[in-house]
Tab-separated table of C-alpha atoms in Angstrom:
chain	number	residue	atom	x	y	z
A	12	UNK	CA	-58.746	21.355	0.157
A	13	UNK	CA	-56.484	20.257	2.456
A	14	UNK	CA	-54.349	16.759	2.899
A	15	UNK	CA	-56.758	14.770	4.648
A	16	UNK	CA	-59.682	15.878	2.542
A	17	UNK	CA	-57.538	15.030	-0.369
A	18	UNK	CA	-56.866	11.491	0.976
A	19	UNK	CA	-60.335	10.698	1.624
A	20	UNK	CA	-61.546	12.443	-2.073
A	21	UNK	CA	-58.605	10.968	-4.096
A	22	UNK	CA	-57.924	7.352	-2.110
A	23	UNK	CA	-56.127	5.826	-5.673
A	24	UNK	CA	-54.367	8.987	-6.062
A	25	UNK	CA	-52.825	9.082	-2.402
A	26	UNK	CA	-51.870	5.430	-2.297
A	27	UNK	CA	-49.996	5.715	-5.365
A	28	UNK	CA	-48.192	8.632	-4.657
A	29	UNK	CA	-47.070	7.157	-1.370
A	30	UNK	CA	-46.311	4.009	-3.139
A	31	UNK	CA	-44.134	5.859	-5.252
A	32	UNK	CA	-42.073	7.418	-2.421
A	33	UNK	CA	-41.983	4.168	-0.884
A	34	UNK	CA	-40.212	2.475	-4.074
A	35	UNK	CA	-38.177	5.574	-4.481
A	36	UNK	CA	-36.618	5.125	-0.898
A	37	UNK	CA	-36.168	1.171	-1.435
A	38	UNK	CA	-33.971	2.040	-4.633
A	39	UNK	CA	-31.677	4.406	-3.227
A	40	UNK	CA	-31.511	2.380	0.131
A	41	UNK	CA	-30.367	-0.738	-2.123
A	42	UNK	CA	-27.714	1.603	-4.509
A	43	UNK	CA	-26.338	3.734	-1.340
A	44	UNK	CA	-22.790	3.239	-0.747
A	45	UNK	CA	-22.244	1.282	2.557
A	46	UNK	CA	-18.785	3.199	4.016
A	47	UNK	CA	-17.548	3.906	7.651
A	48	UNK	CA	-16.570	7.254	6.793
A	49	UNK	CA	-18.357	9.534	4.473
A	50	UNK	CA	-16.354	10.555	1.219
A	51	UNK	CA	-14.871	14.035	1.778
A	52	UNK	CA	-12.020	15.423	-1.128
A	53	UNK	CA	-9.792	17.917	0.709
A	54	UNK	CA	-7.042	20.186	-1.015
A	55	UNK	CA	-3.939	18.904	0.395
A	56	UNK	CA	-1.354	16.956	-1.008
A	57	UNK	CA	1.822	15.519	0.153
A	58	UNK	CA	5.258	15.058	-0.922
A	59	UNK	CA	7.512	12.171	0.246
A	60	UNK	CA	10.918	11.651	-0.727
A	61	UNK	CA	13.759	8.834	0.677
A	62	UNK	CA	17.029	9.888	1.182
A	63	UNK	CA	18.722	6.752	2.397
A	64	UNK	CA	21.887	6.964	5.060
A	65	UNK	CA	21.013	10.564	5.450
A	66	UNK	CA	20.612	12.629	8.341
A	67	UNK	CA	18.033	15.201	9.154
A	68	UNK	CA	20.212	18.451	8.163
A	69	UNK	CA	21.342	16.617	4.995
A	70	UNK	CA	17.453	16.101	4.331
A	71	UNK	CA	16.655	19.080	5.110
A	72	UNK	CA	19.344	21.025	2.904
A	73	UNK	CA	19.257	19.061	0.010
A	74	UNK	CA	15.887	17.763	-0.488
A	75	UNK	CA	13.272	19.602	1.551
A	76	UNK	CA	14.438	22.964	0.598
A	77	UNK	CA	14.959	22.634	-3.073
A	78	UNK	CA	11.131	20.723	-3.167
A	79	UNK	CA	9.878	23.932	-1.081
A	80	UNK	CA	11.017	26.858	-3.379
A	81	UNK	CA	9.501	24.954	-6.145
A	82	UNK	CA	6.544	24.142	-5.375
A	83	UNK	CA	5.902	27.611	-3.494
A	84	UNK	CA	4.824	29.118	-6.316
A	85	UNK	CA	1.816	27.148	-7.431
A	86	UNK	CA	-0.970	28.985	-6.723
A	87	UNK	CA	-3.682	28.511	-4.169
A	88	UNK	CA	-1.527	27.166	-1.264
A	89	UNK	CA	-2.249	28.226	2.402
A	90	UNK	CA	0.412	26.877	4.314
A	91	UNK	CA	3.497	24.483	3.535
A	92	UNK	CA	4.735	22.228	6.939
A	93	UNK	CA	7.420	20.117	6.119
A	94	UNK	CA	9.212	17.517	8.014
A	95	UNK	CA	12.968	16.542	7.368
A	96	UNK	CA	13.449	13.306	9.339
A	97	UNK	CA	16.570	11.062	9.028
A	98	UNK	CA	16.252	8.659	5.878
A	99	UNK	CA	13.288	11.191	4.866
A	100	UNK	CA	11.295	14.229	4.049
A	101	UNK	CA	8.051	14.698	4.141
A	102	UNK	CA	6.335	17.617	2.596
A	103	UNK	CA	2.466	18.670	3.264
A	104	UNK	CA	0.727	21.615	1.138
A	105	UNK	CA	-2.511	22.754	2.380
A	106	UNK	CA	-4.994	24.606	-0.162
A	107	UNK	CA	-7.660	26.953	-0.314
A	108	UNK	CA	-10.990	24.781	-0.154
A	109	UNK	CA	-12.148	26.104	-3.690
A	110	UNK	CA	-8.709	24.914	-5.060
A	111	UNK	CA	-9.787	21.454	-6.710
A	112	UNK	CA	-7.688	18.595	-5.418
A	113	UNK	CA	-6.886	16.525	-8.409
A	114	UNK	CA	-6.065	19.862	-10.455
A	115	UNK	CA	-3.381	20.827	-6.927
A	116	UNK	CA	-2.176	17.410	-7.081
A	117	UNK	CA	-0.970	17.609	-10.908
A	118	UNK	CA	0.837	21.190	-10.529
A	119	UNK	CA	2.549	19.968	-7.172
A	120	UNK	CA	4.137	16.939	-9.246
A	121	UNK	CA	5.011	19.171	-12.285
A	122	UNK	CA	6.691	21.599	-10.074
A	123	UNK	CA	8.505	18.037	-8.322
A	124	UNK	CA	9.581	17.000	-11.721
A	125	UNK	CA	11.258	20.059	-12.354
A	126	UNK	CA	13.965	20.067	-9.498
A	127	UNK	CA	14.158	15.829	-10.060
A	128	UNK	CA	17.815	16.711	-11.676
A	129	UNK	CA	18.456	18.905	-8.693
A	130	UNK	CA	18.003	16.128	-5.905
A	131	UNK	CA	21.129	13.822	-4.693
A	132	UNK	CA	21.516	10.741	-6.945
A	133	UNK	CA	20.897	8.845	-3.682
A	134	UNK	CA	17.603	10.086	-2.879
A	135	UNK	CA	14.445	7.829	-4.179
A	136	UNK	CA	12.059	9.602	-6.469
A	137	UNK	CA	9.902	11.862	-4.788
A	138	UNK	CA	6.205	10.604	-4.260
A	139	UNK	CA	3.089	13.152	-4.594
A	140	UNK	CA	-0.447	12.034	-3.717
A	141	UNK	CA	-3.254	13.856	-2.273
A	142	UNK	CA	-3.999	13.552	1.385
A	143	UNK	CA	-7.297	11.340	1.685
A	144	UNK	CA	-9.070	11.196	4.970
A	145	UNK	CA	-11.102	7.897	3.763
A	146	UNK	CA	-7.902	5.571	3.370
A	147	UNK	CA	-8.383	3.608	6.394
A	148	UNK	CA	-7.907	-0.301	5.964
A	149	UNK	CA	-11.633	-1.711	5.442
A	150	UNK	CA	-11.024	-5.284	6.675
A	151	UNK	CA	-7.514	-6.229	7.917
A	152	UNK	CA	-6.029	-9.839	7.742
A	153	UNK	CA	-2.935	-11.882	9.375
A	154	UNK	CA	-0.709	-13.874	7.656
A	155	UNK	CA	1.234	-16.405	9.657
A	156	UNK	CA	2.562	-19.649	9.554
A	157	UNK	CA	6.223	-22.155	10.438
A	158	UNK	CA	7.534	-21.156	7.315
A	159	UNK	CA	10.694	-18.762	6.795
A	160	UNK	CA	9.705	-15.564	6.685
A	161	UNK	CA	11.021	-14.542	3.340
A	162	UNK	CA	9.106	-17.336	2.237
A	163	UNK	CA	6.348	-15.953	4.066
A	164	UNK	CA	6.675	-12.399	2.928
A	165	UNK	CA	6.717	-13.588	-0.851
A	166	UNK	CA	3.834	-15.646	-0.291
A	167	UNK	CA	2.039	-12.721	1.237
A	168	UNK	CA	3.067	-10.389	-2.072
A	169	UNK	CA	2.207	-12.598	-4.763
A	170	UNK	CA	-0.980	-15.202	-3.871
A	171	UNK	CA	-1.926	-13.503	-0.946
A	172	UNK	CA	-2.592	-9.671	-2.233
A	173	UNK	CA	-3.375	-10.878	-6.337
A	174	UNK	CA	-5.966	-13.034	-4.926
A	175	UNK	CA	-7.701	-10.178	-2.775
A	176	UNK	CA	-6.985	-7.318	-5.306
A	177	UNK	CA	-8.767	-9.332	-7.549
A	178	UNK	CA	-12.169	-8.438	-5.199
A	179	UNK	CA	-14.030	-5.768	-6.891
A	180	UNK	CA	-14.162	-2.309	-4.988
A	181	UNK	CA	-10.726	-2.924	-3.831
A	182	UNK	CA	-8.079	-0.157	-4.046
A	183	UNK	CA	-4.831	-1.118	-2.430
A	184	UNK	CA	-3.641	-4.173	-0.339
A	185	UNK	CA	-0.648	-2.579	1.998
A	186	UNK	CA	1.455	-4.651	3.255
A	187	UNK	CA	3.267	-4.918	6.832
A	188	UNK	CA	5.607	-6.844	8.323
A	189	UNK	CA	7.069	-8.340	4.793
A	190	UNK	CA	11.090	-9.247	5.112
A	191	UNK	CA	12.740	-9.178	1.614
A	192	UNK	CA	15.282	-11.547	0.687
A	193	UNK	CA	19.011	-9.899	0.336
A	194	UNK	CA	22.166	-11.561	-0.497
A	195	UNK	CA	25.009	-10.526	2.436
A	196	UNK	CA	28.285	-10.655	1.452
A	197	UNK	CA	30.317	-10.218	5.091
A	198	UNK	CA	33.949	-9.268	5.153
A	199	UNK	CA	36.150	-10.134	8.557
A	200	UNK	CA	38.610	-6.858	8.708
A	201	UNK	CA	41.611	-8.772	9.143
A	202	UNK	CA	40.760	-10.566	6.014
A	203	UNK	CA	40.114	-7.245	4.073
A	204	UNK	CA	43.762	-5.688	5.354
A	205	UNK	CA	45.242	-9.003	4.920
A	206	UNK	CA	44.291	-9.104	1.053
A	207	UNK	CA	44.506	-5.084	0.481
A	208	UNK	CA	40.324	-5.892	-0.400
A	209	UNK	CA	38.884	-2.603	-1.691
A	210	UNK	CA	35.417	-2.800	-0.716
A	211	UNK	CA	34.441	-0.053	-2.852
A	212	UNK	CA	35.747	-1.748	-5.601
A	213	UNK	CA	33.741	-5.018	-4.720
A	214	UNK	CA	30.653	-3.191	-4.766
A	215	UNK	CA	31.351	-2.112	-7.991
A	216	UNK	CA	32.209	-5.623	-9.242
A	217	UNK	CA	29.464	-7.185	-8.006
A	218	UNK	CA	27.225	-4.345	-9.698
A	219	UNK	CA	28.825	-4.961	-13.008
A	220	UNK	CA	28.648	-9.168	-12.861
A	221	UNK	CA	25.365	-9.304	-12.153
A	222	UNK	CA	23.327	-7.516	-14.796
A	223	UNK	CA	21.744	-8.538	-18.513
A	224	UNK	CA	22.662	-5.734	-20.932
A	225	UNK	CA	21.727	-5.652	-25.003
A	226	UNK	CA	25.349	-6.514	-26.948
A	227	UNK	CA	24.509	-4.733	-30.455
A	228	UNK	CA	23.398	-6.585	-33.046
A	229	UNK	CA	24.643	-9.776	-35.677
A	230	UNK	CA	23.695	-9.341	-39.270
A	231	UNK	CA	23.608	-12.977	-41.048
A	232	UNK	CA	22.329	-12.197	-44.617
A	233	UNK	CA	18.955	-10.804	-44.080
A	234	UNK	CA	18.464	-11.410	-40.896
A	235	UNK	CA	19.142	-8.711	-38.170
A	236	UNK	CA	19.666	-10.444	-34.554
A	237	UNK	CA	19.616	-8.938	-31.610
A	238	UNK	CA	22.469	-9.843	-29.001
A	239	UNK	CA	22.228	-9.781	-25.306
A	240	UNK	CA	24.442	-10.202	-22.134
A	241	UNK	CA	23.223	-12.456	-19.787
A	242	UNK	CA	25.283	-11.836	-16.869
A	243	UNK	CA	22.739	-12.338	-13.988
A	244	UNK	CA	23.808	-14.730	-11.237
A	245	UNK	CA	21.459	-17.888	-11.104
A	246	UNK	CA	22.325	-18.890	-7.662
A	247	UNK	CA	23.867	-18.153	-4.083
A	248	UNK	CA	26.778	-20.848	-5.236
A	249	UNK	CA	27.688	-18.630	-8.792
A	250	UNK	CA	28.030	-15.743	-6.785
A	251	UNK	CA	30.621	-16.958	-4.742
A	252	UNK	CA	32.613	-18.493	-7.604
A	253	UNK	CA	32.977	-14.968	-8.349
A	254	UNK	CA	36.510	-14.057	-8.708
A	255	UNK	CA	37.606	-10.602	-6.664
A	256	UNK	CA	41.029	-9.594	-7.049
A	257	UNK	CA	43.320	-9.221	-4.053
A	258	UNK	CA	47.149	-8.593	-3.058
A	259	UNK	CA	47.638	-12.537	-3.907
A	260	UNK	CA	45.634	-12.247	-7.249
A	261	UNK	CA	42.323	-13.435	-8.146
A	262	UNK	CA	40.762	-15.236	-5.253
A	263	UNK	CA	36.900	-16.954	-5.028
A	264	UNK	CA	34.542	-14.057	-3.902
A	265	UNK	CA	33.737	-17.138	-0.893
A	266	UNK	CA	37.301	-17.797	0.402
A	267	UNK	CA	37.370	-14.233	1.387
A	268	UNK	CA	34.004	-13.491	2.622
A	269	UNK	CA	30.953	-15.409	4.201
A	270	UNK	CA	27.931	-14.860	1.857
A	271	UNK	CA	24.816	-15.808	3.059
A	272	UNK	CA	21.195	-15.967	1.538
A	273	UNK	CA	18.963	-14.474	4.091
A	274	UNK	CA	16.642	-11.496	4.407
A	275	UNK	CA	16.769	-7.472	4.920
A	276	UNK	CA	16.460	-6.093	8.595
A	277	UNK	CA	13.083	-5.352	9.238
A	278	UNK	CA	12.622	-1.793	10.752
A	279	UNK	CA	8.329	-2.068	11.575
A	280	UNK	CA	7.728	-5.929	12.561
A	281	UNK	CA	4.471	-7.426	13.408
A	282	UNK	CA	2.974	-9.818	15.959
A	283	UNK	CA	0.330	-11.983	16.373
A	284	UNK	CA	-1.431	-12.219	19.911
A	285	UNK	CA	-4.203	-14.913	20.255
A	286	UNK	CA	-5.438	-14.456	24.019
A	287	UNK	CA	-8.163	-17.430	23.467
A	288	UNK	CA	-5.974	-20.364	22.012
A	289	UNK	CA	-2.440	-18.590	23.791
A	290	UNK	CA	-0.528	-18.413	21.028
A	291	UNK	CA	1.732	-15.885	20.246
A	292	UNK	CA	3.584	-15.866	16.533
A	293	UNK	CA	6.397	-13.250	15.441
A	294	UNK	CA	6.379	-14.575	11.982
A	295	UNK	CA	3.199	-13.027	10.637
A	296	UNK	CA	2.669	-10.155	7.736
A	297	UNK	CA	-0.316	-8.169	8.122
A	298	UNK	CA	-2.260	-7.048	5.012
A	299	UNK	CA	-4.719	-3.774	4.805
A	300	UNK	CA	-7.238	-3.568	2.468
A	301	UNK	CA	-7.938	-0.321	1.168
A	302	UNK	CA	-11.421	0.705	-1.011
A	303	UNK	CA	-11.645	2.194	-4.318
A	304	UNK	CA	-12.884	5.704	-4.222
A	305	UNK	CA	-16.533	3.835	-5.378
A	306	UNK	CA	-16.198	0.937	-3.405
A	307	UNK	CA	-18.785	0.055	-0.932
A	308	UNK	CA	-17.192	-1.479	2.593
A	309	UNK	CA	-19.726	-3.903	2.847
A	310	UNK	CA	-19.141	-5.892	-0.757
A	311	UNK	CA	-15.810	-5.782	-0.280
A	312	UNK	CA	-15.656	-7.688	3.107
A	313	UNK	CA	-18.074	-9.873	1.677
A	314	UNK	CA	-16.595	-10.667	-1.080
A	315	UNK	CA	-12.839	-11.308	0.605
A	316	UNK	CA	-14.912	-13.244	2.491
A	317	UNK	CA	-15.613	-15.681	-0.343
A	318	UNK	CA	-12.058	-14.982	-1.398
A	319	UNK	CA	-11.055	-16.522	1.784
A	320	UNK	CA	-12.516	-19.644	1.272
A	321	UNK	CA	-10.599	-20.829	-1.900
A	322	UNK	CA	-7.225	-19.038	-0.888
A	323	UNK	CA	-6.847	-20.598	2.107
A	324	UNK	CA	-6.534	-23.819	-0.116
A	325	UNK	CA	-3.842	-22.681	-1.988
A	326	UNK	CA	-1.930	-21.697	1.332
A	327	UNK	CA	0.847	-24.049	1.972
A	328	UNK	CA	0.327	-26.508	5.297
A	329	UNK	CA	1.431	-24.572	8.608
A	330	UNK	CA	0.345	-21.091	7.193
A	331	UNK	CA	-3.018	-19.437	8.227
A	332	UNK	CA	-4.639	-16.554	7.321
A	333	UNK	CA	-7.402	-14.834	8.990
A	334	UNK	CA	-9.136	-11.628	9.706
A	335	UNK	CA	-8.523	-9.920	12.639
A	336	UNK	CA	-10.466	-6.353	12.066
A	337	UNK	CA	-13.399	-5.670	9.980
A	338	UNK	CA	-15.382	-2.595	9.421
A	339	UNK	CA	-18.489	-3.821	8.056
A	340	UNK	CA	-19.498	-5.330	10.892
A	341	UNK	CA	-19.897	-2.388	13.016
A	342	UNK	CA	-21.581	-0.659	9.310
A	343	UNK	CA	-23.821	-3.499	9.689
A	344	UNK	CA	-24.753	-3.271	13.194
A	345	UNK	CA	-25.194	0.394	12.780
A	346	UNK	CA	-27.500	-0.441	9.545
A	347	UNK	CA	-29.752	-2.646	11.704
A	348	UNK	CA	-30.144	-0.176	14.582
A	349	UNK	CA	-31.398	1.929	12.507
A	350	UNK	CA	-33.760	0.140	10.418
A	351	UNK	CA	-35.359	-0.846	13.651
A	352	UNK	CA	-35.688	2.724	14.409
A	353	UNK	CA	-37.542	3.326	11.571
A	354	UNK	CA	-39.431	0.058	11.699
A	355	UNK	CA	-40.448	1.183	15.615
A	356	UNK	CA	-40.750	4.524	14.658
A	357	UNK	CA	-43.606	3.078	12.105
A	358	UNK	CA	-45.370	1.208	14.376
A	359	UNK	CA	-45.612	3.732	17.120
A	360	UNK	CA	-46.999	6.313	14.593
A	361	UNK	CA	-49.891	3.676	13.784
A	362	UNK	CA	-50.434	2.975	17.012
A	363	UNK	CA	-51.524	6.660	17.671
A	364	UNK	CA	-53.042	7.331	14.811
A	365	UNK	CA	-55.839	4.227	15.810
A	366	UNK	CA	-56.066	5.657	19.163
C-alpha cells in the first residue's frame, strides 16, 4: 500500500498525522531562538593584561613572556600569538576543537594566577575570557545631551546601563565614550624649585590623607567597639586646605598648585552625526548591548524598547537617548521573507496539485 492509497483508505489517520507535524513545527517556530549569528563555542581564549606608562619591550619582557611560559604547558593548545603593545599585552591561545572551551578557559586562568606575584606591581590584573564570535552589540544606543560630560558619563553608568541590564536576555551593556571625573593637582616648575616641592613626596601625601582605615578597637565594659579612620576628602575645597610641606614650612596644598575638578583624557571619543536634522554633538556616550548566551535578539530589542519609554523620563532636560543600530530589524525582515516563501511555496504546490 502505498501513500496515496493510504490517504484515501485511512482519511482520519492522515489528517491527524499531518496535523501533528503541523503543531510540532508551530511550537518550535514559537520557542526558536531569534539571533543574527548562530551560536558557535570555539576553543580559544584570551589573555589581556595593562601595563600602564609602559612601552612595548617593557611589555613584552615582563608581562608577555612570563604569561607565555606558563600557560604553555596546558595541554591541548595549537598555537599561542601574542601581542605586546605599549600600555598592553594581549595574549590569544588557540585549541584543538575537541578541547572544551569552558574546561581551556579555567586551566589558562589557573596557570595566570600562578605567575600573578611574578608581574610588575604596576601592571593591572590580567583578564582571561574565552574568545566568543557571537558578542556583537544587539541594539546600540546614543547618549547625548548640554550637560558636562562627566555628568554625562555618570549618568550613562548608573540610570542609563541599570535600567537596560535590567531587560531580560541581556548580557553586558559596554560602554564608549564615558569621561571619568579626576581631581588635577598642577604644579608651575618655578613654583616647585622655588619651594624645594618633592613631587614624589606629594603623591605620597595625598595617598595617605585621603583614605578610611580600621583604628583597632575600644573596650568600654562589655562592649567591644570598633574604631575607624575617616580620612577621605569630602570636597575639591578640603583638598586644597591640605597642608604640603615646603622650604618655607607648611604651606596650603592651593597656594602652591592649581587644583581643578575636571575629568580624565579620553583616549577613544565618540560623535554623534544627524544628517536629517544637521546636528552634530561631541558630547555623546555610546552604549552596546550585548545578549546572554540564551538570549533571543528579538526580546531583547523589544523589550529595551519598552525600557526606552520610561527611561527617557527619568533623563534630565537637554539629554536624549536613542537608538541608532538595531539587529532585529534586519532578523525580522529576514523572518518575513521567509515565511512568505513558505506561504508562496504552499500555494504554488496547491495550485498544481488541482491542475
Amino acid at each position: 500500500m502505498n501513500i496515496p492509497e493510504l490517504s484515501i483508505r485511512r482519511p482520519i489517520m492522515v489528517t491527524m498525522f499531518l496535523a501533528a507535524l503541523l503543531l510540532t513545527g508551530i511550537i518550535g517556530y514559537r520557542s526558536l531562538a531569534l539571533n543574527y549569528i548562530p551560536d558557535i563555542d570555539i576553543p580559544v581564549i584570551t589573555v589581556q593584561t595593562i601595563y600602564p606608562g609602559a612601552g612595548p619591550s617593557e611589555v613584552g619582557t615582563q608581562v608577555t613572556q612570563v604569561i607565555e611560559d606558563e600557560i604553555s604547558t596546558v595541554s591541548g593548545i595549537n598555537a599561542i600569538t601574542s601581542y605586546s603593545l605599549e600600555n598592553a599585552s594581549i595574549i590569544i591561545i588557540e585549541f584543538g576543537l575537541h578541547k572544551n572551551p569552558d574546561i581551556a578557559n579555567q586551566e589558562v586562568k589557573d596557570k595566570v594566577e600562578v605567575v600573578l606575584n611574578d608581574l610588575p606591581t604596576a601592571a593591572q590584573t590580567p583578564v582571561t575570557q574565552k574568545f566568543d564570535i557571537t558578542a556583537i552589540p544587539v541594539i546600540t544606543l546614543m547618549l547625548s545631551g548640554d550637560i558636562p560630560d562627566v555628568e554625562l558619563g555618570l549618568l550613562a553608568r548608573t540610570t542609563v546601563r541599570d535600567a537596560l541590564s535590567q531587560v531580560p536576555g541581556v548580557g553586558n551593556v559596554e560602554l564608549q565614550g564615558v569621561r571619568e571625573r579626576e581631581i588635577h593637582i598642577e604644579f608651575d616648575n618655578r613654583t616647585v624649585f622655588e619651594n624645594s616641592i618633592s613631587l614624589p613626596q606629594v603623591a605620597q601625601i595625598l595617598s595617605a590623607a585621603n583614605m578610611d582605615m580600621p583604628a583597632g578597637n575600644i573596650r568600654d565594659g562589655r562592649s567591644d567597639l570598633p574604631v575607624r579612620l575617616a580620612g577621605r576628602f569630602d570636597s575639591v575645597a578640603d583638598l586644597a586646605e591640605l597642608e604640603i610641606p615646603t622650604a618655607a614650612g607648611l604651606r596650603p596644598l592651593s597656594s602652591i598648585a592649581t587644583v581643578r575638578d575636571t575629568g580624565e583624557r579620553v583616549r577613544v571619543r565618540t560623535t554623534l552625526f544627524d544628517n536629517e536634522a544637521a546636528v552634530r554633538s561631541e558630547n555623546t556616550v555610546l552604549l552596546s548591548v550585548l545578549k546572554a548566551p540564551d538570549g533571543n535578539t528579538v526580546d531583547i530589542a523589544l523589550g529595551i524598547r519598552d525600557q526606552l519609554q520610561g527611561l527617557t523620563e527619568q533623563l534630565p532636560a537637554g539629554v536624549d537617548l536613542r537608538i541608532v543600530n538595531d539587529q532585529s530589524i534586519e532578523i525580522d525582515d529576514t523572518i518575513a521573507d521567509t515565511l512568505l516563501n513558505i506561504f508562496l511555496g504552499i500555494a504554488l504546490t496547491s495550485l498544481v496539485l488541482v491542475l
